[in-house]
CSV table of N, CA and C in Angstrom, one decimal:
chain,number,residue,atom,x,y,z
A,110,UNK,N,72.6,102.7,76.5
A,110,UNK,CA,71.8,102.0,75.6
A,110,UNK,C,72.2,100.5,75.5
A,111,UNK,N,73.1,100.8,75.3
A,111,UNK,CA,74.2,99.3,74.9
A,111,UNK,C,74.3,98.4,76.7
A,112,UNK,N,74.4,99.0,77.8
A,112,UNK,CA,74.2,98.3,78.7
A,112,UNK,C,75.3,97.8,79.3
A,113,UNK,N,76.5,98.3,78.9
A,113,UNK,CA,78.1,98.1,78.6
A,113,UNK,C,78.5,98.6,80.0
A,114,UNK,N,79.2,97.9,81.0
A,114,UNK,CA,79.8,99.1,82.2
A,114,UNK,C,80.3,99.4,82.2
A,115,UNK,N,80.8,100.9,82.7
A,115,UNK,CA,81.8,101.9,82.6
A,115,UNK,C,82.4,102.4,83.9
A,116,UNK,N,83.1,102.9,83.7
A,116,UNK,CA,83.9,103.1,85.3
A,116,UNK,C,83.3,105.4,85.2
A,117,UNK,N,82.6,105.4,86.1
A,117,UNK,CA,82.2,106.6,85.9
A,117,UNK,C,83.2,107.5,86.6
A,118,UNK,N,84.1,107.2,86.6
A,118,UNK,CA,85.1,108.2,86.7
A,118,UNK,C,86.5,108.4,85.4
A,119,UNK,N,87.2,107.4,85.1
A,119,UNK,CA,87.6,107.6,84.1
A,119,UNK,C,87.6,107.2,82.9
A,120,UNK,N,85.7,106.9,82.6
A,120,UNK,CA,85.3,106.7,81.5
A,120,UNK,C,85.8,105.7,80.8
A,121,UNK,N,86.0,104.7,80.9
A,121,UNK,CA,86.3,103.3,80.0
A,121,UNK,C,85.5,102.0,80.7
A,122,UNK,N,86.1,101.3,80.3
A,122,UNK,CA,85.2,99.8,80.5
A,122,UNK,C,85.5,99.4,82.1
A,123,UNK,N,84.4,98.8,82.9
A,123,UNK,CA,84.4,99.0,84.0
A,123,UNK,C,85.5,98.2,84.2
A,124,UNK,N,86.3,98.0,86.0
A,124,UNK,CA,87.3,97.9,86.0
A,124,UNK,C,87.2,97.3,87.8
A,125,UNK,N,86.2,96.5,87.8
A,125,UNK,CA,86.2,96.5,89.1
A,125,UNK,C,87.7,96.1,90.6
A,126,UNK,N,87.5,96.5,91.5
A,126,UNK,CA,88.6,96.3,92.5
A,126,UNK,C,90.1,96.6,92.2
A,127,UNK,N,90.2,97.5,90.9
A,127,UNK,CA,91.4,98.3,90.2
A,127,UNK,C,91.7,99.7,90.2
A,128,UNK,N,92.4,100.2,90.2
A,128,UNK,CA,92.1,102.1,90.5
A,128,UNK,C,91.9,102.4,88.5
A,129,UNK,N,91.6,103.1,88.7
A,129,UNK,CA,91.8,103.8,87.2
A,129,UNK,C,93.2,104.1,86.5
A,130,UNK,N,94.3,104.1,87.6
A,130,UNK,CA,95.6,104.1,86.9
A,130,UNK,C,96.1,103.3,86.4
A,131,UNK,N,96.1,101.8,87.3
A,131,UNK,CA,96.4,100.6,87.3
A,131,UNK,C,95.7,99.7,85.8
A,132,UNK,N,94.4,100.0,86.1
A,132,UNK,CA,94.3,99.2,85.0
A,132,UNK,C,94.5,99.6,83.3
A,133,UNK,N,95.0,101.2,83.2
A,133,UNK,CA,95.2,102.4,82.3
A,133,UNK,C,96.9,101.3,82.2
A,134,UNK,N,97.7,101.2,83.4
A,134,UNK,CA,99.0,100.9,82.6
A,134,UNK,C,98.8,99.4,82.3
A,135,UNK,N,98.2,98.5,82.9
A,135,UNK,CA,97.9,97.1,82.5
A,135,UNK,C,97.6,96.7,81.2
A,136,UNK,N,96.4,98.2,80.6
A,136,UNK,CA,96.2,97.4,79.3
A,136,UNK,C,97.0,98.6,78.5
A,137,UNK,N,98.3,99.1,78.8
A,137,UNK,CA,98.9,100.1,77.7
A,137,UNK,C,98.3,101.1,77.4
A,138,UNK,N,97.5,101.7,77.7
A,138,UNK,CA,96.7,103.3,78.0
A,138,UNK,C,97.2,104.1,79.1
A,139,UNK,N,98.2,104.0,79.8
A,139,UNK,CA,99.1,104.9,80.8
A,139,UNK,C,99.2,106.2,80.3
A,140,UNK,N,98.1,106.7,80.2
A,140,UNK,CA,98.1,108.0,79.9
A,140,UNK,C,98.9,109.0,81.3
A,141,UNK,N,98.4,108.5,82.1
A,141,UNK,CA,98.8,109.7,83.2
A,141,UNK,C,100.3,109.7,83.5
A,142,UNK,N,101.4,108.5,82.8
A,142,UNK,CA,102.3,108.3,83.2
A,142,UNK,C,102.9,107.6,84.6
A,143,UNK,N,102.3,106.7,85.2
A,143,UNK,CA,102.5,106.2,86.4
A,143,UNK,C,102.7,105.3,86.1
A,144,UNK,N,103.3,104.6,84.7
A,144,UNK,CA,104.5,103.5,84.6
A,144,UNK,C,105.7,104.3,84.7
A,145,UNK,N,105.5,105.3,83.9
A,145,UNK,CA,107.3,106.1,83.7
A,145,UNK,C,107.9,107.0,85.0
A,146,UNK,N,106.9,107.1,86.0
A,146,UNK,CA,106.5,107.7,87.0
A,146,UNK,C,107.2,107.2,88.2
A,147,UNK,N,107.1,105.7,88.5
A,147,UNK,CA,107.4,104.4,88.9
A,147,UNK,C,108.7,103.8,88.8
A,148,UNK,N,108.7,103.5,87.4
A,148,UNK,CA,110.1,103.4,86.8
A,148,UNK,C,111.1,104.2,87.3
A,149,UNK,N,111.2,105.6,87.8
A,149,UNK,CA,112.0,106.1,87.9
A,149,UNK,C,112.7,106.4,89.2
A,150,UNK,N,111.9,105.9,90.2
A,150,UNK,CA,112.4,106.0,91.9
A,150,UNK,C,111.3,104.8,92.4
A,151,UNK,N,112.1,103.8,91.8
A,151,UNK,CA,111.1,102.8,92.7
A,151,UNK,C,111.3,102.4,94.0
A,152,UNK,N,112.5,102.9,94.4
A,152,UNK,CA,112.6,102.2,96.3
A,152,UNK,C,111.3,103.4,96.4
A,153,UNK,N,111.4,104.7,96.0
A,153,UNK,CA,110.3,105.5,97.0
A,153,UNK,C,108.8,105.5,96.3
A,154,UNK,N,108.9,104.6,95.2
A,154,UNK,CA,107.2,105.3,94.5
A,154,UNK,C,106.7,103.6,94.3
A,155,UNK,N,105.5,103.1,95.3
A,155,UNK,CA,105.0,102.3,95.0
A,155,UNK,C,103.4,102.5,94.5
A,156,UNK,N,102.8,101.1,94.6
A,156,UNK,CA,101.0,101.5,94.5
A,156,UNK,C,100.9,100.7,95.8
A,157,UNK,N,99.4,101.7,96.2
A,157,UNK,CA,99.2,101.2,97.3
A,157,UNK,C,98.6,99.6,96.7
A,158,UNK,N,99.3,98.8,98.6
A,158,UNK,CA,98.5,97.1,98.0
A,158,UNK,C,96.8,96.8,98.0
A,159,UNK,N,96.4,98.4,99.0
A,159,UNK,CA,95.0,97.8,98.6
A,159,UNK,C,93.8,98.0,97.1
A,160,UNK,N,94.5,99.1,96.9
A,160,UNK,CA,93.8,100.3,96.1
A,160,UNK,C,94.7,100.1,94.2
A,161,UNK,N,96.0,100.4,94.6
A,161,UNK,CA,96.3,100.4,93.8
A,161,UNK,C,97.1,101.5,93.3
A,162,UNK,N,96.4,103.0,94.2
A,162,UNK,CA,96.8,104.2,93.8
A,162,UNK,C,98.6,103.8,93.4
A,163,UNK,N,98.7,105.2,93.0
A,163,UNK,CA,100.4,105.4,93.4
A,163,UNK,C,100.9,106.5,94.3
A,164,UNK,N,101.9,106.0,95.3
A,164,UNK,CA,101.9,106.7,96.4
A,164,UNK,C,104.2,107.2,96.0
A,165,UNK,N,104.1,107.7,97.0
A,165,UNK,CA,105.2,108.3,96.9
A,165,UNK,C,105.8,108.7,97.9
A,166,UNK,N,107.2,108.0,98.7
A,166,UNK,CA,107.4,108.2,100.1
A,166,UNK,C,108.8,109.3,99.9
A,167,UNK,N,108.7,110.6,100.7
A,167,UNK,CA,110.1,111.5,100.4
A,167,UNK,C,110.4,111.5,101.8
A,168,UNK,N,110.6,110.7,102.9
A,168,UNK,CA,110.9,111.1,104.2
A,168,UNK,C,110.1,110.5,105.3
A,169,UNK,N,110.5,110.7,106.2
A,169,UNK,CA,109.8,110.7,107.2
A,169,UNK,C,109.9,108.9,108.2
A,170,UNK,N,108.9,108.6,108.3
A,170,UNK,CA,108.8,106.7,109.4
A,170,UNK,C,108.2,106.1,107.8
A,171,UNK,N,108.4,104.7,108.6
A,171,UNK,CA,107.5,103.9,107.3
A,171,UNK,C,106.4,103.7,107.3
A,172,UNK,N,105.8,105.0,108.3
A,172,UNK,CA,104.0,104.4,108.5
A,172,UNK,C,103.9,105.0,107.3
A,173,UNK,N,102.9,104.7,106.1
A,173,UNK,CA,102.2,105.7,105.0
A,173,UNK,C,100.4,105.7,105.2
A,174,UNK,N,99.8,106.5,104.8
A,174,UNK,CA,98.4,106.7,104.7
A,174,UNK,C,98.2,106.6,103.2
A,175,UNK,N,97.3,105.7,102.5
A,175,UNK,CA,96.7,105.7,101.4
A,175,UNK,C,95.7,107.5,101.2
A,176,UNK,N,96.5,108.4,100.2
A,176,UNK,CA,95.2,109.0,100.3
A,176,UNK,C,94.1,108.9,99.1
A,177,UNK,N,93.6,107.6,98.5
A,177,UNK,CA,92.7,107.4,97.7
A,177,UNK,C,92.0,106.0,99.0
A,178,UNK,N,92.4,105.2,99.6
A,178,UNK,CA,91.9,104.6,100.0
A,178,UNK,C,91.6,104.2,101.7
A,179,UNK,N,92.4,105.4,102.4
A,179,UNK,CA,92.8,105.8,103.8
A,179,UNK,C,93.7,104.5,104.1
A,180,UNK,N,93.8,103.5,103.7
A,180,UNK,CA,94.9,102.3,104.7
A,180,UNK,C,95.8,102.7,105.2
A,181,UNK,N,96.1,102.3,106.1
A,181,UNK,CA,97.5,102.5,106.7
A,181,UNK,C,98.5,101.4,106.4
A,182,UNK,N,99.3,102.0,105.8
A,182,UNK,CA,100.5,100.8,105.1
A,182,UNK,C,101.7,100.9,105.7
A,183,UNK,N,102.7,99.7,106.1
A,183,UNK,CA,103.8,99.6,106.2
A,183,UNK,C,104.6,99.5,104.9
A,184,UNK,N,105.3,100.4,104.8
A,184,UNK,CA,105.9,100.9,103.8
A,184,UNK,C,107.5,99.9,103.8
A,185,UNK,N,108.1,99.3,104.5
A,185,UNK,CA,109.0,97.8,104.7
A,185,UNK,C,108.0,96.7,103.9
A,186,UNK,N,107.5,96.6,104.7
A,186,UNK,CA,106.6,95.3,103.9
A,186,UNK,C,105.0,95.6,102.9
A,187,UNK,N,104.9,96.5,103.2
A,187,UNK,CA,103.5,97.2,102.2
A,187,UNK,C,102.1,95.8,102.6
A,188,UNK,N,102.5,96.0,103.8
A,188,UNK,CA,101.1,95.6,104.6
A,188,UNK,C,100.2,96.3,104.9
A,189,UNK,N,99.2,96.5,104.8
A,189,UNK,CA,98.0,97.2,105.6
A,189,UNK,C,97.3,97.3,106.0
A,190,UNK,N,96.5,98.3,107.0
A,190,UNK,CA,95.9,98.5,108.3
A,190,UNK,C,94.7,99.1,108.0
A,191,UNK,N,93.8,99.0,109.0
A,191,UNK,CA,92.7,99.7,108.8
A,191,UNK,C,92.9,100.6,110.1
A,192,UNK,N,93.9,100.9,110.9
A,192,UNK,CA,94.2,102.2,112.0
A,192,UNK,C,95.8,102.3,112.0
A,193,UNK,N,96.0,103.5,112.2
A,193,UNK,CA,97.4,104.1,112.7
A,193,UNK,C,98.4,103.0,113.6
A,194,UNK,N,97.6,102.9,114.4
A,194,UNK,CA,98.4,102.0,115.9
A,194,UNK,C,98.2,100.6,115.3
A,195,UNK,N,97.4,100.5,114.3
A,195,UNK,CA,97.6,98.3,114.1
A,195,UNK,C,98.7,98.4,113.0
A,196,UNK,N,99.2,99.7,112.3
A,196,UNK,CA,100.5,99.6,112.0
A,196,UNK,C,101.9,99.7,112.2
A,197,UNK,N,101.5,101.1,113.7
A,197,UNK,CA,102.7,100.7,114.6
A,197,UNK,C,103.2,99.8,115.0
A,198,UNK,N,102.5,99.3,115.5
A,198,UNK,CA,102.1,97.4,116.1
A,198,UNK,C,103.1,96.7,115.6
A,199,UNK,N,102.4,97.0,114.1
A,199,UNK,CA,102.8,95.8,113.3
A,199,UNK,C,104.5,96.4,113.2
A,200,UNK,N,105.0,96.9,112.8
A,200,UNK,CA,105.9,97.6,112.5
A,200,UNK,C,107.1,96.9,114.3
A,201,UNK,N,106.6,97.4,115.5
A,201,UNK,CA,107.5,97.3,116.0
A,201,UNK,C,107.7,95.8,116.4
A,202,UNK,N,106.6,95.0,116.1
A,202,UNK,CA,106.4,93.2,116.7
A,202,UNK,C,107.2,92.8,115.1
A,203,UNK,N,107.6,93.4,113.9
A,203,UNK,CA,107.5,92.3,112.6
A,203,UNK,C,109.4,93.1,112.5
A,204,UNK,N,109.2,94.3,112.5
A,204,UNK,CA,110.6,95.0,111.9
A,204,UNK,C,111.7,95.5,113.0
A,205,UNK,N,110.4,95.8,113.8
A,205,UNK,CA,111.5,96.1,114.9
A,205,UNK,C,111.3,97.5,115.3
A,206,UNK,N,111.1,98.5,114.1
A,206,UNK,CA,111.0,100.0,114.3
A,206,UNK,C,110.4,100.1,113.4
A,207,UNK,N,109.7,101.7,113.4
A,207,UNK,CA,108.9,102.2,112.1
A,207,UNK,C,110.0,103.5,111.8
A,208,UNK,N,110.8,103.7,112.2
A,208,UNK,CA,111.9,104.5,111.6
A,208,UNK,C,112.7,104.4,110.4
């Protein structure tokens, strides 16, 4: 009625090009806990740089996959890809290794 936008997923005032988490801990509404979430192992728990999600690395190479936004991120520099191999790439021309 009011004509007001809303983010039809987690119900508050729209939020465009922000995830619903991010802009929850920006304005002090961190309800889900993904400031204190964060805070607590930050070499392994970032947000992805496109999206925003929060992702969480336990192992493995530094390739990561966004799964809210599919990018492929270099997890060294938290660059991102729109394919697998243009992050290997990047990874072995910038770092050296994705190990």
């Amino acid at each position: 009625v009011c004509r007001t936008g809303m983010c039809s997923k987690c119900h508050v005032e729209y939020h465009n090009g922000m995830s619903c988490a991010l802009y929850q801990m920006e304005n002090g509404n961190d309800e889900s806990g993904l400031r204190e979430w964060m805070r607590r192992d930050p070499e392994n728990r970032k947000l992805c740089p496109n999206c925003f999600a929060g992702m969480e690395k336990n192992g493995g190479c530094q390739h990561m996959t966004c799964l809210e936004c599919k990018k492929h991120i270099c997890w060294i520099c938290m660059d991102y890809f729109n394919t697998g191999s243009e992050c290997y790439g990047h990874m072995g021309r910038v770092h050296g290794t994705f190990v």
